[in-house]
Coordinates of C-alpha atoms in Angstrom, one line a residue:
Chain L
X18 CA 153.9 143.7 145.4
X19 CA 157.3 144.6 146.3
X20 CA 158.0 148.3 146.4
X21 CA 160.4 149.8 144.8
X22 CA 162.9 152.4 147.2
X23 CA 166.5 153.2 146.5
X24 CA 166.9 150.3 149.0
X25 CA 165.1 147.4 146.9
X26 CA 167.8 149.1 144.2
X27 CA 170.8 148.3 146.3
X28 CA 169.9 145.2 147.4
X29 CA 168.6 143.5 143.5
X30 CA 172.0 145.1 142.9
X31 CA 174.3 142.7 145.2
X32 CA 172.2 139.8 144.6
X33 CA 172.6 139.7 140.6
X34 CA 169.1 141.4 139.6
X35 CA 167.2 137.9 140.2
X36 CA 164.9 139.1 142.9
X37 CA 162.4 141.3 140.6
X38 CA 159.1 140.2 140.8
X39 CA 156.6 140.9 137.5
X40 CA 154.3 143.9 137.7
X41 CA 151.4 142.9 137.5
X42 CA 149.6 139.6 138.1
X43 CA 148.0 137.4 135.0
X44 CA 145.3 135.7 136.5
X45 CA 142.3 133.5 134.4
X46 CA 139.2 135.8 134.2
X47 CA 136.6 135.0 137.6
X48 CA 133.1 134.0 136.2
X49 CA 131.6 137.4 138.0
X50 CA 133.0 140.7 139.3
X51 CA 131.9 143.1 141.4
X52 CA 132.9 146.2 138.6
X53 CA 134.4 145.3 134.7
X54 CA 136.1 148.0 133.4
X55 CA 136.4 147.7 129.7
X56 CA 139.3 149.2 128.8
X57 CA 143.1 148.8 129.7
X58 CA 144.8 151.7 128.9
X59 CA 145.7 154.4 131.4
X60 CA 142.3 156.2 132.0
X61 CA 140.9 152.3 132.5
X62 CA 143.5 151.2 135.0
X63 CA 143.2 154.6 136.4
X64 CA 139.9 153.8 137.7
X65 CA 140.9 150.6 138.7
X66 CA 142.9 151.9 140.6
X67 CA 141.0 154.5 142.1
X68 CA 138.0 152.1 142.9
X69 CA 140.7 150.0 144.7
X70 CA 141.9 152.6 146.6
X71 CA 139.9 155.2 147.6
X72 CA 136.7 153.6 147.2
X73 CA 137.3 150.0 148.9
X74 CA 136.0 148.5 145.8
X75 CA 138.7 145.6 145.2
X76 CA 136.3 142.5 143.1
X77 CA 137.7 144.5 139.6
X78 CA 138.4 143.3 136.3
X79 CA 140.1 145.4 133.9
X80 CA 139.3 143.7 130.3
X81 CA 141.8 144.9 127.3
X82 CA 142.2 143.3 124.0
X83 CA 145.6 144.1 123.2
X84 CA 148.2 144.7 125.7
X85 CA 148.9 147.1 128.6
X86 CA 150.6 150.2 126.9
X87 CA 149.6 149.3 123.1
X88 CA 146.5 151.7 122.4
X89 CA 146.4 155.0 122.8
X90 CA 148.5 155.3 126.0
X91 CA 151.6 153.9 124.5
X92 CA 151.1 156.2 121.2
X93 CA 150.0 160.2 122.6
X94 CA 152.8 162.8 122.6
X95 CA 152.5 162.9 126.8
X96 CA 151.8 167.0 127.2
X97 CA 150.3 168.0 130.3
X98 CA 148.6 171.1 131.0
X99 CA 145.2 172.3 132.2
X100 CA 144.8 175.7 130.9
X101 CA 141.7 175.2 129.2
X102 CA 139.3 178.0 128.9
X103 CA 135.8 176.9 130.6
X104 CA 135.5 176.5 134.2
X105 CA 133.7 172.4 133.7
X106 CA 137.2 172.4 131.3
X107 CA 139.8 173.7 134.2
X108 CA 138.5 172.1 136.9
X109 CA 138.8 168.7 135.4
X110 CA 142.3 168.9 134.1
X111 CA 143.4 170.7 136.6
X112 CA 142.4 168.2 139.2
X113 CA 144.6 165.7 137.1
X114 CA 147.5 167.9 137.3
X115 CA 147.3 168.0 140.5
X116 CA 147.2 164.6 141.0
X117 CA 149.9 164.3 138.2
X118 CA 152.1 166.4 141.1
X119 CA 152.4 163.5 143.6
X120 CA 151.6 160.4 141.4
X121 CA 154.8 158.6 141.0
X122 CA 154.7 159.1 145.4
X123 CA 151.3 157.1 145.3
X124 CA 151.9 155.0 142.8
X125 CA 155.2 153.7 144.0
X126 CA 156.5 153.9 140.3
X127 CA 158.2 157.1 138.5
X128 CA 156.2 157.9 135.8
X129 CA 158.7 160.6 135.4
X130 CA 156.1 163.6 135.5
X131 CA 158.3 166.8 134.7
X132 CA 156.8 170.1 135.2
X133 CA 158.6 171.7 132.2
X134 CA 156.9 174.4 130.8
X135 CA 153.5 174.2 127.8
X136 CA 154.7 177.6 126.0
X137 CA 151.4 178.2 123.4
X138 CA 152.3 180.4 120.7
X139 CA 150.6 183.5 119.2
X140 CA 151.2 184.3 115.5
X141 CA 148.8 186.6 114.6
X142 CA 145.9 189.7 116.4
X143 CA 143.2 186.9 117.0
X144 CA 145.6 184.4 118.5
X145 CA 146.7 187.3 121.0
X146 CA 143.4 187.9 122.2
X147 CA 142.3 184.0 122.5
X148 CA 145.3 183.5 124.2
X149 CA 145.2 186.4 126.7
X150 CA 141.9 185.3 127.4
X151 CA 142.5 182.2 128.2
X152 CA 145.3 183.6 130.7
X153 CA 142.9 185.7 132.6
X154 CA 140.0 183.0 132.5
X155 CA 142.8 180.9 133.8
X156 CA 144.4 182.8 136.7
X157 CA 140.4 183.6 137.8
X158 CA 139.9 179.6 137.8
X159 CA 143.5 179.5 140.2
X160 CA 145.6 178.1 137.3
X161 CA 148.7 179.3 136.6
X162 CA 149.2 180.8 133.0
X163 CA 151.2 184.1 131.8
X164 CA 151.5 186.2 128.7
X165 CA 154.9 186.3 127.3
X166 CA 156.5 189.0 124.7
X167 CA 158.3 187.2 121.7
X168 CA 161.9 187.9 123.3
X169 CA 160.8 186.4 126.5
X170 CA 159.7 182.9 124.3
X171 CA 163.1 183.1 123.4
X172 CA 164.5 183.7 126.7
X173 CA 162.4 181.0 127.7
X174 CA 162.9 178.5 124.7
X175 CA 166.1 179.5 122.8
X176 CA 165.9 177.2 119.9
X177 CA 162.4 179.5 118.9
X178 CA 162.7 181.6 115.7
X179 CA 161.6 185.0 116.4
X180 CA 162.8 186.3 113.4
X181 CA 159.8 189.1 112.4
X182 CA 160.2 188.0 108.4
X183 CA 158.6 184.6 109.8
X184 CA 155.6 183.8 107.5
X185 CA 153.9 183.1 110.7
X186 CA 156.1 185.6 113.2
X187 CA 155.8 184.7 117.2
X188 CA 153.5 187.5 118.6
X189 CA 153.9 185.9 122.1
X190 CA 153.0 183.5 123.7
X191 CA 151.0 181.5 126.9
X192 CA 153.4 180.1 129.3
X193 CA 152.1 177.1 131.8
X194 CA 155.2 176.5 134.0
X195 CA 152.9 174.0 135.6
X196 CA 152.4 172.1 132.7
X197 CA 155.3 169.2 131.2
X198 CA 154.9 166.2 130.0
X199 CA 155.2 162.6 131.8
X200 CA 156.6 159.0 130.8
X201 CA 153.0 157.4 129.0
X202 CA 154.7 153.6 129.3
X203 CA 155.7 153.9 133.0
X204 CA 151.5 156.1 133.6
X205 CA 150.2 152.7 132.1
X206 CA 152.9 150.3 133.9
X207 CA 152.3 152.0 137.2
X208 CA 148.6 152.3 137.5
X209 CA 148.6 148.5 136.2
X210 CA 150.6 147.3 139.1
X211 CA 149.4 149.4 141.8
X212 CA 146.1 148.3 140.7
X213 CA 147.4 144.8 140.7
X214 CA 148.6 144.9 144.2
X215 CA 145.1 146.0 145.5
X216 CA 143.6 142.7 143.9
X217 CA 142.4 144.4 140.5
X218 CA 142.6 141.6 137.9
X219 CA 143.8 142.2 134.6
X220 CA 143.0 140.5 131.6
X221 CA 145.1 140.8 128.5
X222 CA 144.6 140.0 125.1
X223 CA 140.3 139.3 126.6
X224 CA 138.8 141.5 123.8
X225 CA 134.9 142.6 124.4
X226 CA 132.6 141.2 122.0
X227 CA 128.9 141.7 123.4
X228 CA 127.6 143.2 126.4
X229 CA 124.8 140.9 127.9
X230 CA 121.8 143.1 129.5
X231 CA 118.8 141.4 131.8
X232 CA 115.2 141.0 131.1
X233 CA 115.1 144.8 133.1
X234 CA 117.6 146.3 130.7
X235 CA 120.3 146.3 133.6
X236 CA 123.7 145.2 133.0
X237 CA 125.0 141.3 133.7
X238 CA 128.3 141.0 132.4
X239 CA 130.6 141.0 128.9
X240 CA 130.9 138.3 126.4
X241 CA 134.7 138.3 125.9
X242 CA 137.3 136.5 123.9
X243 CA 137.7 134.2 126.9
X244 CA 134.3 133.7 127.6
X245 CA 131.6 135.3 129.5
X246 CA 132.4 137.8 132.1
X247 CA 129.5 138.8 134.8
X248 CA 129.6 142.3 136.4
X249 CA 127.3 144.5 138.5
X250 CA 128.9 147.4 137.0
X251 CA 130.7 147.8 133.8
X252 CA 132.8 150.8 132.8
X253 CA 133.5 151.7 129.4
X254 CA 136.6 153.3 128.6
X255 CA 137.5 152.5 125.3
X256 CA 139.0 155.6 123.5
X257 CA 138.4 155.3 119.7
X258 CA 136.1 152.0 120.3
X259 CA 133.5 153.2 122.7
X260 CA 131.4 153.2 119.9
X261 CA 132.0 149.8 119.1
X262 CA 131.6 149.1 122.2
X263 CA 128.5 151.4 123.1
X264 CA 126.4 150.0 120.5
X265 CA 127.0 146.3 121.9
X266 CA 124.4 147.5 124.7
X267 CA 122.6 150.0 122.7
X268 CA 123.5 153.1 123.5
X269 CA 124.2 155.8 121.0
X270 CA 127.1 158.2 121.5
X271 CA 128.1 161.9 119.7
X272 CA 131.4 160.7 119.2
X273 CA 133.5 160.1 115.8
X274 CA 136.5 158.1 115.5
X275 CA 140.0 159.4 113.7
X276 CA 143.4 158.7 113.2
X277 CA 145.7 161.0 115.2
X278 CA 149.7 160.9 114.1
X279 CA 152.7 161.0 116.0
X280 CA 156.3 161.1 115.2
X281 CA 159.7 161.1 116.9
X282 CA 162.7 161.9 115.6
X283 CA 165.9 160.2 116.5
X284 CA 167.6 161.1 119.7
X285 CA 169.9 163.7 120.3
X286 CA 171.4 165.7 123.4
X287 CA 169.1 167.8 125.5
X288 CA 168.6 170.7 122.6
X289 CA 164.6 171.5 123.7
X290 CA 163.7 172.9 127.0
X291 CA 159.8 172.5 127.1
X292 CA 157.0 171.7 125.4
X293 CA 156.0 174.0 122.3
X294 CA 152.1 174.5 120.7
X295 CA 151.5 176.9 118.1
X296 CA 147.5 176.1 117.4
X297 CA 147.6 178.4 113.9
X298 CA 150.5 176.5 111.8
X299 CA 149.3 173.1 113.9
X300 CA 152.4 172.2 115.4
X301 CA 153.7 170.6 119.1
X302 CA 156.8 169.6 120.1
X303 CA 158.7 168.6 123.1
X304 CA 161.8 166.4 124.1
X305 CA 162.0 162.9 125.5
X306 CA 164.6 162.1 128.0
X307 CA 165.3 159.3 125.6
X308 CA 166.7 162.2 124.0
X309 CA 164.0 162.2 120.5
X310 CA 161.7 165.3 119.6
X311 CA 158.8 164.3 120.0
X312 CA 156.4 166.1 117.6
X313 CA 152.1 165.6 117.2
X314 CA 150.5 165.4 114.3
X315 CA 146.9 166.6 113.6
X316 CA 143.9 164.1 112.6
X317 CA 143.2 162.8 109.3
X318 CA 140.0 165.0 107.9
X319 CA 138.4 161.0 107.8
X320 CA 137.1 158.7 109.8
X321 CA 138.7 156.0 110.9
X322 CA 140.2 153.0 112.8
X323 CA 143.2 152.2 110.5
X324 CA 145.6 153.1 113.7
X325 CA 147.5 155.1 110.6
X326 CA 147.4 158.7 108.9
X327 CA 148.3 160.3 106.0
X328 CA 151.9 161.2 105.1
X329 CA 150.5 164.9 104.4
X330 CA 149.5 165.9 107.9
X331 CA 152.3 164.8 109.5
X332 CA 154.5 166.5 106.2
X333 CA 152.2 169.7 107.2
X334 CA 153.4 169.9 110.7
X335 CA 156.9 169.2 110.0
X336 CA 156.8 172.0 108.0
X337 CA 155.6 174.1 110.8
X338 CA 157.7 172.7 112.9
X339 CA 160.8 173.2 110.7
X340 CA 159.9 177.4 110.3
X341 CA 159.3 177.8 114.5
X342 CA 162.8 176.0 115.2
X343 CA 165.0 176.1 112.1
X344 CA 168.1 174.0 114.2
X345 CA 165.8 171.3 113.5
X346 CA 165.5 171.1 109.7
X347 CA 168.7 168.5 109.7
X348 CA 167.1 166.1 112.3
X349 CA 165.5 162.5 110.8
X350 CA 162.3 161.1 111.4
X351 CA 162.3 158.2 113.5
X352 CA 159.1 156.7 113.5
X353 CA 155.4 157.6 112.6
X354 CA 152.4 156.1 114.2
X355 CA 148.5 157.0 114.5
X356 CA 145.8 156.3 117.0
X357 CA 142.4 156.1 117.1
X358 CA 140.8 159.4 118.9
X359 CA 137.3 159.5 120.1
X360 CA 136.0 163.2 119.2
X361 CA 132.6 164.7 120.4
X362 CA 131.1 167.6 118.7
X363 CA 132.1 170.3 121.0
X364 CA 135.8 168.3 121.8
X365 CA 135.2 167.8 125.7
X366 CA 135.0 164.3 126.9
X367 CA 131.8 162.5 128.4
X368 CA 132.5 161.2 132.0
X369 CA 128.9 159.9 132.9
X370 CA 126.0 156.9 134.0
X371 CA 124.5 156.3 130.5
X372 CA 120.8 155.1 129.9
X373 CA 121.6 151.9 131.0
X374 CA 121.6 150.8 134.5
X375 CA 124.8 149.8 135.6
X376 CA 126.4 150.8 132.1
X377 CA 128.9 153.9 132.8
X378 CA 131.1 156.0 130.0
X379 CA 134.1 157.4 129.7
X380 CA 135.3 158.5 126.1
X381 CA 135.2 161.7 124.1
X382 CA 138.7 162.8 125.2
X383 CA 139.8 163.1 121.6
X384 CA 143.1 164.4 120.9
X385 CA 144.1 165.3 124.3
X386 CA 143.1 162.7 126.8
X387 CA 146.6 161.6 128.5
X388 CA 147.1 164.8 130.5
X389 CA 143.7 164.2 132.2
X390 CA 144.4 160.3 133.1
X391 CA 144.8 160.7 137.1
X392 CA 141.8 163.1 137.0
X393 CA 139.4 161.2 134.8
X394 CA 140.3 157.9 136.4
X395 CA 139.7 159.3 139.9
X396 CA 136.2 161.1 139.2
X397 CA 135.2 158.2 136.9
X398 CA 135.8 155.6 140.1
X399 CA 133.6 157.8 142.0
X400 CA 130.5 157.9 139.5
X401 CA 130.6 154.3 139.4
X402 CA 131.6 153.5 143.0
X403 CA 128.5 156.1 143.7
X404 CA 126.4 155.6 140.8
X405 CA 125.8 159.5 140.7
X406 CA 128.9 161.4 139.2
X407 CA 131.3 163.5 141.6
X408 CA 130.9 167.6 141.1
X409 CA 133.8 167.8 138.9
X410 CA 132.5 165.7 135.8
X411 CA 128.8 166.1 136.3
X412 CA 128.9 169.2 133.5
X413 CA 130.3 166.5 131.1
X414 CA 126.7 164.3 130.3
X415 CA 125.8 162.6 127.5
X416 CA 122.5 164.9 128.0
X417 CA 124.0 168.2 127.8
X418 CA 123.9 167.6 123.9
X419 CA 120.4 167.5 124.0
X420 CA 120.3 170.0 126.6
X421 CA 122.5 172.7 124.5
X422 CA 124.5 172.8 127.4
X423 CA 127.9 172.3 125.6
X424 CA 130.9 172.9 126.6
X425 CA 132.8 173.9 123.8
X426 CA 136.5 173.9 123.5
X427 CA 136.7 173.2 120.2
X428 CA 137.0 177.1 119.3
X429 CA 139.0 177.1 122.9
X430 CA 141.6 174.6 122.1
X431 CA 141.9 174.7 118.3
X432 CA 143.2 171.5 116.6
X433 CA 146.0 170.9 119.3
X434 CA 143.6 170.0 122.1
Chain O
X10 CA 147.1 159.8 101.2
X11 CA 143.6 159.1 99.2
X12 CA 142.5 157.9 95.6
X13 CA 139.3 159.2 95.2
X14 CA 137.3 159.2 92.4
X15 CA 135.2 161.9 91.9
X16 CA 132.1 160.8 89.6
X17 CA 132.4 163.4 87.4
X18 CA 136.2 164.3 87.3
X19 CA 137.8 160.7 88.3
X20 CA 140.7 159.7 90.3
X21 CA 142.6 162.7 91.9
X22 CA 144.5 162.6 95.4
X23 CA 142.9 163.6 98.6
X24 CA 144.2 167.1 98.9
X25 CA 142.1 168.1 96.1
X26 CA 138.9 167.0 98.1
X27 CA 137.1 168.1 101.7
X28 CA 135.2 165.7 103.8
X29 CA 131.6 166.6 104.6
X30 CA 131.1 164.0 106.9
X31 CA 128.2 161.1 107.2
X32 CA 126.3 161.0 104.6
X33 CA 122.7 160.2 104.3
X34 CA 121.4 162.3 107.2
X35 CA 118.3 164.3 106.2
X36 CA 118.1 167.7 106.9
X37 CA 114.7 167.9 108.6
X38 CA 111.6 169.5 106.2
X39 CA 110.0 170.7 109.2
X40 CA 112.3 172.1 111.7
X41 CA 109.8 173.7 114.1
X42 CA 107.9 170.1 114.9
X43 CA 111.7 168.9 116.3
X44 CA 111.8 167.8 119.6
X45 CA 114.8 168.7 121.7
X46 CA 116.1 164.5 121.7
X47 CA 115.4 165.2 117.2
X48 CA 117.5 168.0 116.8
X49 CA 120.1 166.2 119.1
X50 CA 120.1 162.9 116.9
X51 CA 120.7 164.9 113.9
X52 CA 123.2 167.7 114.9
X53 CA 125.5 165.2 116.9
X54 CA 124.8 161.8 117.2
X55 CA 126.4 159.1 113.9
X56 CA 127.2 155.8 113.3
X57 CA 130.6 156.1 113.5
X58 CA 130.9 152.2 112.2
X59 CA 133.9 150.1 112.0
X60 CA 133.4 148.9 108.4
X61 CA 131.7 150.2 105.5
X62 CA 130.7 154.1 105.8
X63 CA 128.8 156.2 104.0
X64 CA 130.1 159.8 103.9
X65 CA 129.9 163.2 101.9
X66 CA 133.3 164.6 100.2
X67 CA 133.3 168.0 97.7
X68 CA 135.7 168.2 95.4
X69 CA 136.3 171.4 96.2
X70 CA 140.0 172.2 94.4
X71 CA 138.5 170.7 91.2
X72 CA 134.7 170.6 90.2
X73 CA 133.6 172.0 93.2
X74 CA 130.5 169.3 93.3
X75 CA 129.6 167.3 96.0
X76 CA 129.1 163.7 96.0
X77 CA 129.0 160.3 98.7
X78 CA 131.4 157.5 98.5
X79 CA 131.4 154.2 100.6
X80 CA 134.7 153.5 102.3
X81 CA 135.8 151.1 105.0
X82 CA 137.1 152.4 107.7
X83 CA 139.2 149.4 108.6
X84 CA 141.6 149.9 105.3
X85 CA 140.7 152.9 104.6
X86 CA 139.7 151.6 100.7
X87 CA 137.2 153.1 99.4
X88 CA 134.5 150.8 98.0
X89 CA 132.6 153.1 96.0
X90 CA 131.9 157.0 94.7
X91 CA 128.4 158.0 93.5
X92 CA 126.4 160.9 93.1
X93 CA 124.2 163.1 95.8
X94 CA 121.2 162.2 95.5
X95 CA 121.7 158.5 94.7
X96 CA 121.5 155.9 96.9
X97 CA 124.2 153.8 98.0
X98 CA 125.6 151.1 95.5
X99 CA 123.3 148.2 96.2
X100 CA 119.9 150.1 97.1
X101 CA 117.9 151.3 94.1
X102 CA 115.7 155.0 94.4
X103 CA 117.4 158.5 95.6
X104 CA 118.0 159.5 98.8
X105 CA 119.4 162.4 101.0

């Protein structure tokens, strides 16, 4: 891999652009490897990447059916924060916000992280107290988080409406200045190729279709599009497919699967400063350097995999959207997509070994998983590297529903999670 | 937006409607002989199937009853509505 340095610019530059090399290697699948991670969008290559590197663990596969970038990666509304109320909650997305701080540095790639500002609003008494709560939990767990009066939203984010005669008035608000959002393309490109350049293989368009277990129950491999696959380990990381791909070995999983919308607008001049939430009218909003607003959409009430939503949510949240920043109500739509969200019952992800030796899971993150992509990636490589999962997602079993040891941020986190 | 055709009302749009969820999951008649891995398989744990699903929806801004339909979660179509209390299209005898 040739890095990429101001230099590298200058030089492609002089000598007509002809020099750049492609990201990532496309190699034919090996008969065996060492770890299979199924799964190629960012958390997947993520801990690819972080078994390459901080683990020594270089015989990887990374199997995805589509393309680099295509699933959910390539289709979230990039927010990152880490003010979540429970301590298992902060101290997981906290450690990917931290890592988010110096990733483009490690990664030798800008995935254009940009501390901006997550502004959560407050429209009425309980959304005050929730919200203050979750400041003081926060600042006790280290993170940064502050309670701001209506006219200091505005200050912070002029475009805001404050207007009292509101419907839903701003009461305040939760500021993250630590929180922003980052380029999803470039998190996927970049983990891809630094993963690449440690000697991860990656397999595109190699779709999953059985998981082959011993006499002993343990894990040998994946039957894939392009043939069988063996593996000591294999990772699961499959967003809104684990199940699928869960019940190919067996294993039963709290999740559900539902279509999540996005939508852009087209692009105008810088006109939005940070990113907005408002959990009550359901509504978040932020600005691409392309220039578009970039606005989420909440989950159809359904299950599904149809990768598309109904034109009423998204309507719904437009008209939030339209009432918290009236300079908007003359913008077009661009574009509406969904993707398909795994969500567990108390909307905190499972990180864990499963029953299955050799057979580890990663899913659950539901409608907010790109924020935590360094994190999950990084204390995913260690539960498989270790087989025994690192301090930070040992909280997040599949047992603890069993157990009644939830961790609930559903109530927490409200729809926009 | 959804077609659904409540079995006693007909075809009205989705909005009128609330999802309940998988269907066909039986509340248990003896709650106190649950084990702790029981009480887990039927609070959280579902299919979640990539094809044909069986799920509760209540008309609730129109007869207020509820009812199952069949619906494939691929296209989204929904295959069939019946009554609670019936089993799926295809399987003779009541059910949960």
């Amino acid at each position: 891999m040739r890095k990429f340095s101001a230099f590298a610019l200058l030089r492609e530059g002089l000598s007509g652009q002809a020099g750049w090399q492609r990201q990532w290697r496309s190699p034919e699948p090996k008969p065996r490897y060492d770890v299979v991670i199924v799964g190629g969008g960012g958390h997947g290559l993520a801990t690819a990447f972080y078994l390459a590197e901080r683990h020594g663990i270089r015989d990887v596969a990374v199997v995805e059916k589509g393309w680099i970038g295509g699933g959910n990666t390539g289709r979230n509304t990039t927010i990152i924060r880490s003010n979540y109320l429970h301590d298992e909650s902060a101290a997981i997305y906290e450690h990917a916000v931290k890592l988010w701080e110096n990733l483009a540095q490690a990664l030798n790639y800008n995935v254009m992280y940009s501390p901006r500002g997550v502004l959560m609003l407050a429209h009425n008494t309980h959304d005050i107290q929730s919200l203050k709560r979750h400041v003081h939990a926060n600042r006790l767990n280290g993170i940064d988080n502050e309670w701001l009066s209506p006219q200091q939203c505005k200050a912070f984010c002029p475009p805001l409406n404050i207007d009292r005669a509101m419907r839903y008035p701003i009461l305040g608000g939760a500021l993250q200045r630590r929180g922003g959002t980052a380029r999803h393309d470039a998190v996927a490109w970049g983990y891809a190729r630094a993963a690449s350049a440690r000697g991860v293989d990656i397999l595109e368009n190699c779709e999953v279709t059985g998981i082959r277990r011993g006499a002993s129950g343990a894990i040998e491999g994946v039957e894939t599009s392009r043939g069988f696959i063996g593996a000591n380990k294999v990772g699961v990381v499959a967003a809104g497919h684990t199940s699928v791909i869960m019940n190919m070995a067996g294993v039963r999983l709290p999740l559900e699967s539902f279509p999540l919308q996005a939508l852009v607008s087209e692009p105008v001049k810088p006109a939005f400063p940070c990113v907005v939430m408002s959990n009550t009218i359901h509504a978040y909003i932020s600005q691409s350097d392309k220039g578009e607003m970039v606005i989420g959409a909440g989950t159809d009430a359904y299950t599904s995999y149809s990768q598309r939503g109904a034109l009423h949510i998204a309507t719904h949240t437009l008209d939030a959207i339209c009432e918290l920043v009236p300079v908007f109500r003359r913008l077009r739509m661009l574009r509406n997509w969904g993707g398909i969200v795994d969500v567990t019952p108390d909307r905190s992800p499972i990180l864990a070994k499963t029953p299955v030796p050799g057979l580890y899971v990663n899913c659950g993150w539901g409608t907010g998983g790109f924020k935590a992509t360094p994190g999950s990636g990084d204390v995913f490589a260690w539960t498989i590297a270790k087989d025994a999962p690192h301090p930070i997602n040992a909280p997040f079993t599949i047992e603890r529903f069993r157990e009644g040891v939830l961790i609930d941020e559903a109530a927490a986190a409200a729809v926009a999670h | 937006m959804l077609l659904i055709k409540c079995p006693w009302c007909g075809e009205r749009p989705e909005l009128e409607f609330s999802y309940g969820g998988e269907a066909h999951i039986a509340r248990p008649a003896d709650p106190t002989r649950l084990d702790d891995e029981q009480w887990a398989a039927f609070l959280y744990f579902r299919n979640n199937p990539k094809g044909l699903h069986a799920e509760r929806w209540r008309h609730v801004h129109g007869c207020g009853r509820v009812f199952n339909a069949q619906r494939d979660t691929v296209s989204d179509a929904i295959v069939a509505t019946y009554k609670a209390g019936e089993k799926p299209p295809g399987q003779s005898g009541s059910s949960p």
